[in-house]
mmCIF file of C-alpha atoms and ligand atoms in Angstrom:
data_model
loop_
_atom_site.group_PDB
_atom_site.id
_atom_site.type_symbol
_atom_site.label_atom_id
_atom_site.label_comp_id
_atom_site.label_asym_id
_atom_site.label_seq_id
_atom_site.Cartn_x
_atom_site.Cartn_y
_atom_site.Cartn_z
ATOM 1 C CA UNK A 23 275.510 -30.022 125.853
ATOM 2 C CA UNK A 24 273.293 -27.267 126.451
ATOM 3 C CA UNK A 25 269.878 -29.189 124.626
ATOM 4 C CA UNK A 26 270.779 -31.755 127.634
ATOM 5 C CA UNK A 27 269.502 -29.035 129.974
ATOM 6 C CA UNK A 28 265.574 -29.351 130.400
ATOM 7 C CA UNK A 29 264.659 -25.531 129.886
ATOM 8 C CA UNK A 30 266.217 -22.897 127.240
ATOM 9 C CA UNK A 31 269.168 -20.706 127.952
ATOM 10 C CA UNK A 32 268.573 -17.373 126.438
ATOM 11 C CA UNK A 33 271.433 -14.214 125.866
ATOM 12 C CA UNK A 34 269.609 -11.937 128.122
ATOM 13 C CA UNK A 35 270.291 -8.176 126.723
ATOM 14 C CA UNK A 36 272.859 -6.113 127.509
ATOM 15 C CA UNK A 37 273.528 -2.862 126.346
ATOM 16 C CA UNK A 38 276.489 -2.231 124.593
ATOM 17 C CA UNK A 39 277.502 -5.848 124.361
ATOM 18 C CA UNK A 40 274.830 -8.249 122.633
ATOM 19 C CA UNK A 41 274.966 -6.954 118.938
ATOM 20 C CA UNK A 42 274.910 -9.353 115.988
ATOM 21 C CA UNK A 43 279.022 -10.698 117.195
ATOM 22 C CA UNK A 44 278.168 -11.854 121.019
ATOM 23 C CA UNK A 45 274.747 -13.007 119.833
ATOM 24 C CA UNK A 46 275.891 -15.411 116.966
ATOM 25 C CA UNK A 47 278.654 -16.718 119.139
ATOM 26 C CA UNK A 48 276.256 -17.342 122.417
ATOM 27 C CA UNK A 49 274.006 -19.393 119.692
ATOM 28 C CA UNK A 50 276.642 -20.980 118.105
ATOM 29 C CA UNK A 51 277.320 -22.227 122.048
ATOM 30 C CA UNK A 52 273.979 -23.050 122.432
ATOM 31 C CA UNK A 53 271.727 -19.999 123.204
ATOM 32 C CA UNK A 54 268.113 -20.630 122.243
ATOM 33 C CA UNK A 55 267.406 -17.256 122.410
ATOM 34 C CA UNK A 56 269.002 -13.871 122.186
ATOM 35 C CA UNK A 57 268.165 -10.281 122.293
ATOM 36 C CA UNK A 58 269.567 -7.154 120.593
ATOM 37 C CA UNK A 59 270.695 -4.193 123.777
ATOM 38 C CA UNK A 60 267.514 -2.010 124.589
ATOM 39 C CA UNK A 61 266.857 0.120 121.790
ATOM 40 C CA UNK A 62 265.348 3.480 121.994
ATOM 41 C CA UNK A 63 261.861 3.631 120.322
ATOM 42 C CA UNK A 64 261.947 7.045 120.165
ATOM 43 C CA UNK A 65 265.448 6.226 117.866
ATOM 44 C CA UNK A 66 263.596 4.053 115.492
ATOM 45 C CA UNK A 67 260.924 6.047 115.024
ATOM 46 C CA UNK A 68 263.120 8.953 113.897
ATOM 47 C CA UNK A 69 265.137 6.567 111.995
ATOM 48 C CA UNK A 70 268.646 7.825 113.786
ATOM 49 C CA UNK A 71 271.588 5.696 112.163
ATOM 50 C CA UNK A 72 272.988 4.904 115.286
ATOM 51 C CA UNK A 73 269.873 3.406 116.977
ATOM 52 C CA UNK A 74 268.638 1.783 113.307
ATOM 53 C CA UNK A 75 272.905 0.120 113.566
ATOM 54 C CA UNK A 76 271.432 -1.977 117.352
ATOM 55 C CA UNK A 77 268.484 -3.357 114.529
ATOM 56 C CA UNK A 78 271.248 -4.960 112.145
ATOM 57 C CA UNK A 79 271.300 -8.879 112.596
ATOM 58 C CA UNK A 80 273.385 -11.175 110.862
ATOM 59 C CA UNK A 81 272.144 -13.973 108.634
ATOM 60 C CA UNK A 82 272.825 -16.851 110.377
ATOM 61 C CA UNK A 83 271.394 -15.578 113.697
ATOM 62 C CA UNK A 84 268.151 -18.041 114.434
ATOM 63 C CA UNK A 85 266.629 -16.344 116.940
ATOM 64 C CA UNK A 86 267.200 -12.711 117.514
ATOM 65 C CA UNK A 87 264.428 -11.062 119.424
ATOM 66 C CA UNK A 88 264.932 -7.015 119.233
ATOM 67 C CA UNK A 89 264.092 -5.632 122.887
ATOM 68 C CA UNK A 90 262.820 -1.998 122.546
ATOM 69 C CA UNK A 91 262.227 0.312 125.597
ATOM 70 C CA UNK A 92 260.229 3.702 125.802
ATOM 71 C CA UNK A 93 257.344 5.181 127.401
ATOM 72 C CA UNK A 94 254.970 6.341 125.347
ATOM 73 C CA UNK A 95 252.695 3.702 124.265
ATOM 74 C CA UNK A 96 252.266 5.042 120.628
ATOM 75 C CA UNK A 97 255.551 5.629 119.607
ATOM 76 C CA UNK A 98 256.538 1.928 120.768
ATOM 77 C CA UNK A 99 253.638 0.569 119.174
ATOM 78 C CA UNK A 100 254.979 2.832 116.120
ATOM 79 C CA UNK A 101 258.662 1.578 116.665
ATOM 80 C CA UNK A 102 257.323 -2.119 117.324
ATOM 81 C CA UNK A 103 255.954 -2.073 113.107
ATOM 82 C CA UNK A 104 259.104 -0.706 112.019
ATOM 83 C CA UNK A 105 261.252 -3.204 113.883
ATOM 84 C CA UNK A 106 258.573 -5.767 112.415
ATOM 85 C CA UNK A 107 258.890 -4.463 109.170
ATOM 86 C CA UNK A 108 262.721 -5.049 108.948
ATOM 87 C CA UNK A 109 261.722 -9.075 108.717
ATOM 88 C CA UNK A 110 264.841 -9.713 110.948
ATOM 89 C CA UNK A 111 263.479 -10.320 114.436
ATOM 90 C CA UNK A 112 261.298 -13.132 116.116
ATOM 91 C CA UNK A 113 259.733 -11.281 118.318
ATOM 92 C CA UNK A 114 260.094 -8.088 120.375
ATOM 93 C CA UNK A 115 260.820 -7.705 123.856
ATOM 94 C CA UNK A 116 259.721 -4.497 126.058
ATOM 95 C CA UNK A 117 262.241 -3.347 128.835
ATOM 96 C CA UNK A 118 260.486 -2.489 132.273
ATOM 97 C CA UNK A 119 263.497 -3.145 134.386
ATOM 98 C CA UNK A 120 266.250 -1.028 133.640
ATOM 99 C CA UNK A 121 266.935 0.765 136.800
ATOM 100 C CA UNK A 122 269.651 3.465 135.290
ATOM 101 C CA UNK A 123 268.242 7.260 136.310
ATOM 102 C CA UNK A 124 268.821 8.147 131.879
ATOM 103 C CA UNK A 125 266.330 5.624 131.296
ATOM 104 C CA UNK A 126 264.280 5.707 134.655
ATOM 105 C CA UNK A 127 263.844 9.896 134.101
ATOM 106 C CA UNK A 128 261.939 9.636 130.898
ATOM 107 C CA UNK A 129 259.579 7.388 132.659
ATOM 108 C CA UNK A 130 261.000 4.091 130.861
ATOM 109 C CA UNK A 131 262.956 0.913 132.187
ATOM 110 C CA UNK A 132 262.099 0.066 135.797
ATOM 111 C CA UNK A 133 259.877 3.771 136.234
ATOM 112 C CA UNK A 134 257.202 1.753 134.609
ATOM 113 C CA UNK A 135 256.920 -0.558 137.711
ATOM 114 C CA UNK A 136 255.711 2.596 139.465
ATOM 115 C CA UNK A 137 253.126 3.374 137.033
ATOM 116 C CA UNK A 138 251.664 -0.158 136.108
ATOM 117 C CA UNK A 139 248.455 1.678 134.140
ATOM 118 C CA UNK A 140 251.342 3.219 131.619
ATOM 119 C CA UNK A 141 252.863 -0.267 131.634
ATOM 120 C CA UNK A 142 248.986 -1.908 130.676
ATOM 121 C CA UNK A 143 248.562 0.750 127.880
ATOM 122 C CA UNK A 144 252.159 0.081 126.149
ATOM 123 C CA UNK A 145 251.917 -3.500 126.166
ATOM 124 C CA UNK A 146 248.298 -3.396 124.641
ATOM 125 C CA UNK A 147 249.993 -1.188 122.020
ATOM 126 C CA UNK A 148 252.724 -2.887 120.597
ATOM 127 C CA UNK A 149 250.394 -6.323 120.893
ATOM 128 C CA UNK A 150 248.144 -5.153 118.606
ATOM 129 C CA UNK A 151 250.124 -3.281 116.435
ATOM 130 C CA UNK A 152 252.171 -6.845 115.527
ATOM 131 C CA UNK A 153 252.172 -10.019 114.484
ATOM 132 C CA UNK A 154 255.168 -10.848 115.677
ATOM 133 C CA UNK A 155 254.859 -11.824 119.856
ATOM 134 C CA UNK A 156 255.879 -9.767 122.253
ATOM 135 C CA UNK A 157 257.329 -10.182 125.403
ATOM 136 C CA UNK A 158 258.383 -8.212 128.856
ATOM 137 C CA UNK A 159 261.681 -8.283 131.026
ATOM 138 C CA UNK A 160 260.816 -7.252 134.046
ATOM 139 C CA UNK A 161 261.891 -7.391 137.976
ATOM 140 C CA UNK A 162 259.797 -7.894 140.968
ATOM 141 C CA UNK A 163 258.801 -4.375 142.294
ATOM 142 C CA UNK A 164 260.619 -1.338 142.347
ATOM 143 C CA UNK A 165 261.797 -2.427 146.231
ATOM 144 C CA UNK A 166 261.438 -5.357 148.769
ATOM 145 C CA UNK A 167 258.419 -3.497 150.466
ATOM 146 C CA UNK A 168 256.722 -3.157 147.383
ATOM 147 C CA UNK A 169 256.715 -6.158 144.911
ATOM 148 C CA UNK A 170 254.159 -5.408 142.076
ATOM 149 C CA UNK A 171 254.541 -9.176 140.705
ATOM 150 C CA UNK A 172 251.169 -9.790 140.667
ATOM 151 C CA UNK A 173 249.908 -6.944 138.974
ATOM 152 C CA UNK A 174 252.695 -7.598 136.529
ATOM 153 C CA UNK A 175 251.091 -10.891 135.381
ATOM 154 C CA UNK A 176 248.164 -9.532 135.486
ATOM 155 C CA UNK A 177 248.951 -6.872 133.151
ATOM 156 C CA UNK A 178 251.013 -9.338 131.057
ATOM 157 C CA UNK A 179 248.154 -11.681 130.578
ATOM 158 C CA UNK A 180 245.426 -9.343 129.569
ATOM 159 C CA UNK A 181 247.364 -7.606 127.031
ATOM 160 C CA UNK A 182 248.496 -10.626 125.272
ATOM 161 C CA UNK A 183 252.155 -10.936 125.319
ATOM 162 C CA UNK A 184 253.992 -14.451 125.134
ATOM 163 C CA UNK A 185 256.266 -14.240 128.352
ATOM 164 C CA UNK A 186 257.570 -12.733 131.259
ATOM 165 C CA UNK A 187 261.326 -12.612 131.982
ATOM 166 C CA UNK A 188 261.742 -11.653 135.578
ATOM 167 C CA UNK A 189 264.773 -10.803 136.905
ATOM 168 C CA UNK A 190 263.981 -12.421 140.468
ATOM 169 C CA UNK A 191 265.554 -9.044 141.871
ATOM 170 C CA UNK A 192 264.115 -5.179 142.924
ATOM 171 C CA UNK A 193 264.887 -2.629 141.026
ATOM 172 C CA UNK A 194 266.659 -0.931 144.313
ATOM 173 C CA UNK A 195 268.694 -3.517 144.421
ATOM 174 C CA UNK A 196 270.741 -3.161 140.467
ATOM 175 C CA UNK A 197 271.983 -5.887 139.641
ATOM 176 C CA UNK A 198 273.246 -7.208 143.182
ATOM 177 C CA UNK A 199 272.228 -8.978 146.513
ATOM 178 C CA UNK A 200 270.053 -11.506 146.805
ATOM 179 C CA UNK A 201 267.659 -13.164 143.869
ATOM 180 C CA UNK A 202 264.910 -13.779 145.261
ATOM 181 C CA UNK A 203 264.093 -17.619 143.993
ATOM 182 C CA UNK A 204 261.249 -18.214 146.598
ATOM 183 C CA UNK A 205 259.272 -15.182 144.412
ATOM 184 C CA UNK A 206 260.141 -16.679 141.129
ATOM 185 C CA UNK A 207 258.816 -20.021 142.663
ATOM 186 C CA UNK A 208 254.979 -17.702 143.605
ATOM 187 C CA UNK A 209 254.996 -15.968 139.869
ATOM 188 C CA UNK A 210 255.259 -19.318 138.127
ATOM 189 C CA UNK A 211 252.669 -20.936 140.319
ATOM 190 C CA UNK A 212 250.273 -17.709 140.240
ATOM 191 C CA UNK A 213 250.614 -17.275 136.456
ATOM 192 C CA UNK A 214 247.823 -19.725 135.268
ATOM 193 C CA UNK A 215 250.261 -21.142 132.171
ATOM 194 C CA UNK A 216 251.994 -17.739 131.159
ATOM 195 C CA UNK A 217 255.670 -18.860 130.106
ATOM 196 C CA UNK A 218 257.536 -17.409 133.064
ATOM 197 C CA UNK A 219 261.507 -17.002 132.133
ATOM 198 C CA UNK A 220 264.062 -16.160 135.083
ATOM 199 C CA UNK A 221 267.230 -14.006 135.499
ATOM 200 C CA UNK A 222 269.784 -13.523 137.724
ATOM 201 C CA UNK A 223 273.201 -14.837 138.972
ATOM 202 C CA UNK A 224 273.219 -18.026 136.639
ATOM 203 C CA UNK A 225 277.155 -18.899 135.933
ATOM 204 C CA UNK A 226 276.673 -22.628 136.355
ATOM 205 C CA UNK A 227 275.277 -25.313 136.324
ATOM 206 C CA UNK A 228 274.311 -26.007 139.551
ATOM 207 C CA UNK A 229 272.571 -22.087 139.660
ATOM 208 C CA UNK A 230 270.787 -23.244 136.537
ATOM 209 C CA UNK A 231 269.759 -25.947 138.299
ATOM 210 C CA UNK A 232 268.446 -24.036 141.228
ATOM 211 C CA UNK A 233 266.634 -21.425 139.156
ATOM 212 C CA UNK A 234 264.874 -24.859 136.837
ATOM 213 C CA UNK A 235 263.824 -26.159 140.058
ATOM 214 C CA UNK A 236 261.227 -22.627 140.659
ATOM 215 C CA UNK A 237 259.452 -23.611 137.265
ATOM 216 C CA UNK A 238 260.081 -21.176 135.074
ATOM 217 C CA UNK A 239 260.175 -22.309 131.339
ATOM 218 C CA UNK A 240 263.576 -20.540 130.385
ATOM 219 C CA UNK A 241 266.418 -19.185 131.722
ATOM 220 C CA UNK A 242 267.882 -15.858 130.627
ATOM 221 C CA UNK A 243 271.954 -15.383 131.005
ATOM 222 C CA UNK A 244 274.170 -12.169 130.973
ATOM 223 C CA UNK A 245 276.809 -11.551 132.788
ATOM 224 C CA UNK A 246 278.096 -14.921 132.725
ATOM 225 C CA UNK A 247 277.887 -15.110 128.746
ATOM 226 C CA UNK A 248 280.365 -11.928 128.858
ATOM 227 C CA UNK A 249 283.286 -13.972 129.859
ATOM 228 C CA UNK A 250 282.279 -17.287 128.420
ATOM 229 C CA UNK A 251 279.498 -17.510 125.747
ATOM 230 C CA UNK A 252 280.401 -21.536 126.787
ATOM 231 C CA UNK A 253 278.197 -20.677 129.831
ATOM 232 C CA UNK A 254 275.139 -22.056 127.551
ATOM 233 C CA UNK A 255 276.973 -25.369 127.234
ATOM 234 C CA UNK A 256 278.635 -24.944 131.408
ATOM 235 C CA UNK A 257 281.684 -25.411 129.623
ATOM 236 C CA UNK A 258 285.097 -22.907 128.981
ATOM 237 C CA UNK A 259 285.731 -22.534 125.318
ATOM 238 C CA UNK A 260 289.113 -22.143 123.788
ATOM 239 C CA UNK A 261 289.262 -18.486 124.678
ATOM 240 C CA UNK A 262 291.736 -17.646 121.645
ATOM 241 C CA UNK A 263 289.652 -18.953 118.796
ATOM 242 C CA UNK A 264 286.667 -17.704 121.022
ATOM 243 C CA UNK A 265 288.679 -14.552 120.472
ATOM 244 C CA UNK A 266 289.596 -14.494 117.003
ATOM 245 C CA UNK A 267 286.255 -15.480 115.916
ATOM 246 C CA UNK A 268 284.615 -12.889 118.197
ATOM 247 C CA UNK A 269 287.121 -9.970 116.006
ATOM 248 C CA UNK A 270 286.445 -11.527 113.056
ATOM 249 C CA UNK A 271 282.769 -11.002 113.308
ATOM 250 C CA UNK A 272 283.019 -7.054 114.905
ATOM 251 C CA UNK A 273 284.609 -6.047 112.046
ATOM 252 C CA UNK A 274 282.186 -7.745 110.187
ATOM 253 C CA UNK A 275 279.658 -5.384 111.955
ATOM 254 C CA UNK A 276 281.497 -2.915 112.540
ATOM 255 C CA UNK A 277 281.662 -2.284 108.680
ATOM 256 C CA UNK A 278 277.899 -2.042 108.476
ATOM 257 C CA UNK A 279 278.321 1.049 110.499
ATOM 258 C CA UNK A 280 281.341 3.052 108.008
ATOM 259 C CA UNK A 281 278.440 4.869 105.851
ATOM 260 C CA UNK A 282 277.010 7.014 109.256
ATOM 261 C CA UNK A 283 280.980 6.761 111.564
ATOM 262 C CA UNK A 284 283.846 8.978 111.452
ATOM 263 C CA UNK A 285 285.763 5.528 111.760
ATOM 264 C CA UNK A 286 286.689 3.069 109.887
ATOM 265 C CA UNK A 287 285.501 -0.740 110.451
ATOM 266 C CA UNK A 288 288.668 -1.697 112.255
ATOM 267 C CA UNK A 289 289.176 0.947 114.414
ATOM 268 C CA UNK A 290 285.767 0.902 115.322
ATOM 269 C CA UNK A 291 286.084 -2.811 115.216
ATOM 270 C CA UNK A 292 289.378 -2.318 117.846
ATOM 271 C CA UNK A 293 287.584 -0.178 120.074
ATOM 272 C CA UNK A 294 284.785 -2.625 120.687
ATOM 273 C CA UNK A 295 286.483 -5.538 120.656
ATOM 274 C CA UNK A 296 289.147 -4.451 123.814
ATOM 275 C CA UNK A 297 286.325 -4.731 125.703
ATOM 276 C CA UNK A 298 285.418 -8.252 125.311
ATOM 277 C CA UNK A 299 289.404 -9.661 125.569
ATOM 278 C CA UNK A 300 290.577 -8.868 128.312
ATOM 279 C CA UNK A 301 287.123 -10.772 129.882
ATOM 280 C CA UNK A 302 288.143 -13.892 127.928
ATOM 281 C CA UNK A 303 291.127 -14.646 128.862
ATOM 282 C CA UNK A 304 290.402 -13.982 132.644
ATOM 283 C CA UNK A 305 292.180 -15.340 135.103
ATOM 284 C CA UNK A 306 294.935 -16.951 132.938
ATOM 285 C CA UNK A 307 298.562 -16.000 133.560
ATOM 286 C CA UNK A 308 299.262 -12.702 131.674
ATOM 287 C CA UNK A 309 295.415 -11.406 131.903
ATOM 288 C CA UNK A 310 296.227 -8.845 133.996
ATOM 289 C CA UNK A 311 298.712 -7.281 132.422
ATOM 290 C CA UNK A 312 296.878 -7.986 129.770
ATOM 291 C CA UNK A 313 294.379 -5.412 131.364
ATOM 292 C CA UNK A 314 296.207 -3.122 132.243
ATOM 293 C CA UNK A 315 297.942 -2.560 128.541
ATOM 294 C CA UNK A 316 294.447 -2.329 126.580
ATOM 295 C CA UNK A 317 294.878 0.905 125.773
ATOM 296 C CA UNK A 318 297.760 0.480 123.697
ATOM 297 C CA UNK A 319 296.019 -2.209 121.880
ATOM 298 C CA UNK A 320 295.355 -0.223 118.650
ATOM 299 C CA UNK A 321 295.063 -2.187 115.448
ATOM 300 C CA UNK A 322 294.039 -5.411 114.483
ATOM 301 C CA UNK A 323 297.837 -6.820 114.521
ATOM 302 C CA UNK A 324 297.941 -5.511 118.208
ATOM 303 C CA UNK A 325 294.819 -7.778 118.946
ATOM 304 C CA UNK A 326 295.804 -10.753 116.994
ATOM 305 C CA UNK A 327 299.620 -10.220 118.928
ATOM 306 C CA UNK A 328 298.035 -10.048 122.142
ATOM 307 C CA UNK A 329 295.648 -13.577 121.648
ATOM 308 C CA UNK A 330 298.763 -15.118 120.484
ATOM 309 C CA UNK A 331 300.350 -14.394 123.671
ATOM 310 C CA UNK A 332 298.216 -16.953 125.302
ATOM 311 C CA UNK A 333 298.180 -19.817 122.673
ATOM 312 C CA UNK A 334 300.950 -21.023 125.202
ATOM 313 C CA UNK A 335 299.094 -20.642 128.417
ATOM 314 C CA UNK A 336 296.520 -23.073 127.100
ATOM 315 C CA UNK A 337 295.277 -25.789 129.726
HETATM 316 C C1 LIG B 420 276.455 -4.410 130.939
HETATM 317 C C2 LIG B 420 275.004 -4.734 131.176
HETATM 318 C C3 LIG B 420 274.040 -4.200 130.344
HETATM 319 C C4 LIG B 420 272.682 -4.501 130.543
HETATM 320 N N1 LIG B 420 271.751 -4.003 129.670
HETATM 321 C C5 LIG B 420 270.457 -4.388 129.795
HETATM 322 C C6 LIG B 420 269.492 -3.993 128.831
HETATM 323 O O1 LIG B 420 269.799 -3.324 127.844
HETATM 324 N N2 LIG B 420 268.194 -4.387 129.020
HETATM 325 C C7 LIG B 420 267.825 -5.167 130.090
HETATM 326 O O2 LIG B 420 266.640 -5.528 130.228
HETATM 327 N N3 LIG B 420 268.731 -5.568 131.012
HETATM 328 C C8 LIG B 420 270.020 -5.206 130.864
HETATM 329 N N4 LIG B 420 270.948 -5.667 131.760
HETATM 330 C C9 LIG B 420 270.507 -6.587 132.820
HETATM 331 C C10 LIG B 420 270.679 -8.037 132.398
HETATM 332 O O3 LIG B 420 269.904 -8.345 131.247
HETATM 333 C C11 LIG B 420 270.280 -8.979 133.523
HETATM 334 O O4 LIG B 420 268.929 -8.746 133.852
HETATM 335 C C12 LIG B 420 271.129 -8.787 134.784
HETATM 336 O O5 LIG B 420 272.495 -8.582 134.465
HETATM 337 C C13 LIG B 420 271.008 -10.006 135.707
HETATM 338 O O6 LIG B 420 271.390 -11.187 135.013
HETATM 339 P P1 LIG B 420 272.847 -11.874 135.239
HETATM 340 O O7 LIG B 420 272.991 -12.063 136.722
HETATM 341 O O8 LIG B 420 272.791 -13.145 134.453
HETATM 342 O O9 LIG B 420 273.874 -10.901 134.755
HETATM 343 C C14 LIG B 420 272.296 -5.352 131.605
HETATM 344 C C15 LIG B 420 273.284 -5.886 132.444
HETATM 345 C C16 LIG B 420 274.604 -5.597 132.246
HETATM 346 C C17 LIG B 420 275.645 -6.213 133.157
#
């Protein structure tokens, strides 16, 4: 069980995949935490459908945290009361570690770990323009010869917010190579009581265990969830109700969308959902081909077909 575990496991956020669906199943698997994909502030602030559709939680969700990113410290601040304003969220979380050039060009995601007086001024922004707490996901530095970890914390802690997620990697380095555990091991100990999460390369136990051992308070989990939201539990869960349940709730979603999209819930719902199955039933006989067939998955009878196929390859 995941509350044997001494620290949370939280659904770390992921574009395109962590809407209302993978987050109510990672809870349901134990997740103590989730977060909604980054969502543009400028989006919210211009009320566009399709970035106010990443805000939509469901009802049972516990602890959805929305996780905003941007660059100008008044529009966040701006996007951080509307997001407060829905009533849905927990909290908020602020990206500065998103190293893709569409984010990094506007001066957002990881391009505020090169300009740590921008990063000061939105963080005292959206602090004081909320109740709700706020918190930052972060990486070490923008590359191994220059970790700004320190002046992160420092940052963090004068401008109020709750935590620090650090993915224990550089942003040169995406989401590969090394994580750096010895640095997560320093931030905890230099961050005088500051709730210090870590990411990066959990699957298992055993890496769970390894990342605990640093100190941090909480663990945050992504690519793992993607092919088992059991990962919160270290445990496989019946991939075919996993993947009935997992449709079920996309079209569910999905038909929160059908006043703003040209399609309907369930081929919207279809779309979506192709990505996620093929990751489920990974590595079972048949998942390849599986794979390589998506495409002509194209209603909701093709899906439901295709998870029956394995209801016999069950171990
Ligand atoms: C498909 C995908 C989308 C991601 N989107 C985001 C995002 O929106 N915001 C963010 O802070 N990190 C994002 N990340 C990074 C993850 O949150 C996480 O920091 C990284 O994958 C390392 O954790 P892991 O080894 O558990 O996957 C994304 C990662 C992946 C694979």
């Amino acid at each position: 069980m995941a509350g044997a575990f001494p620290i949370p496991l939280f659904l770390a956020p992921m574009a395109e995949f962590t809407s209302p669906p993978m987050r109510v199943l990672c809870e349901a698997c134990g997740a103590a935490r989730t977060h909604t994909e980054m969502v543009n502030a400028e989006g919210v602030c211009r009320g566009a459908e399709k970035t106010l559709f990443l805000l939509e939680t469901f009802g049972e969700e516990q602890n959805p945290w929305a996780h905003l990113y941007g660059a100008d410290p008044t529009r966040l601040a701006e996007a951080a009361r509307r997001v407060e304003a829905t009533g849905r969220f927990k909290g908020i979380d602020l990206n500065a570690g998103c190293p893709v050039p569409r984010i990094t060009g506007q001066g957002a995601g990881a391009a505020l770990l090169t300009d740590l007086p921008r990063l000061g001024r939105i963080l005292d922004a959206i602090v004081s323009a909320i109740r709700l707490p706020v918190t930052l996901k972060t990486r070490l530095g923008p590359h191994p010869a220059k970790p700004v970890w320190r002046e992160v914390l420092s940052i963090a802690r004068s401008s109020g917010v709750t935590a620090v997620t650090f993915h224990a990697r550089y942003t040169s380095q995406g989401h590969a190579g090394a994580v750096h555990l010895g640095a997560l091991g320093e931030i905890v100990a230099a961050a005088e009581g500051l709730p210090i999460h870590g990411n990066g390369s959990v699957t298992d136990r055993p890496s769970a265990e390894a990342m605990a051992a640093t100190g941090v308070h909480g663990i945050q989990i992504a690519r793992a969830a993607l092919d088992n939201p059991g990962v919160f539990m270290f445990r496989r869960v019946d991939p075919c109700a996993l993947a009935e349940r997992h449709l079920a709730l996309e079209l569910r979603y999905r038909a929160l969308a059908e006043r703003f999209s040209r399609l309907s819930a369930e081929e919207a719902a279809v779309l979506t959902f192709r990505k996620h199955l093929f990751r489920y039933f990974k590595g079972m006989p048949g998942a390849n081909a599986m794979r390589g067939n998506l495409m002509r998955l194209r209603t909701l009878a093709d899906l439901h077909a295709a998870i029956a196929t394995f209801r016999g390859h069950m171990v």
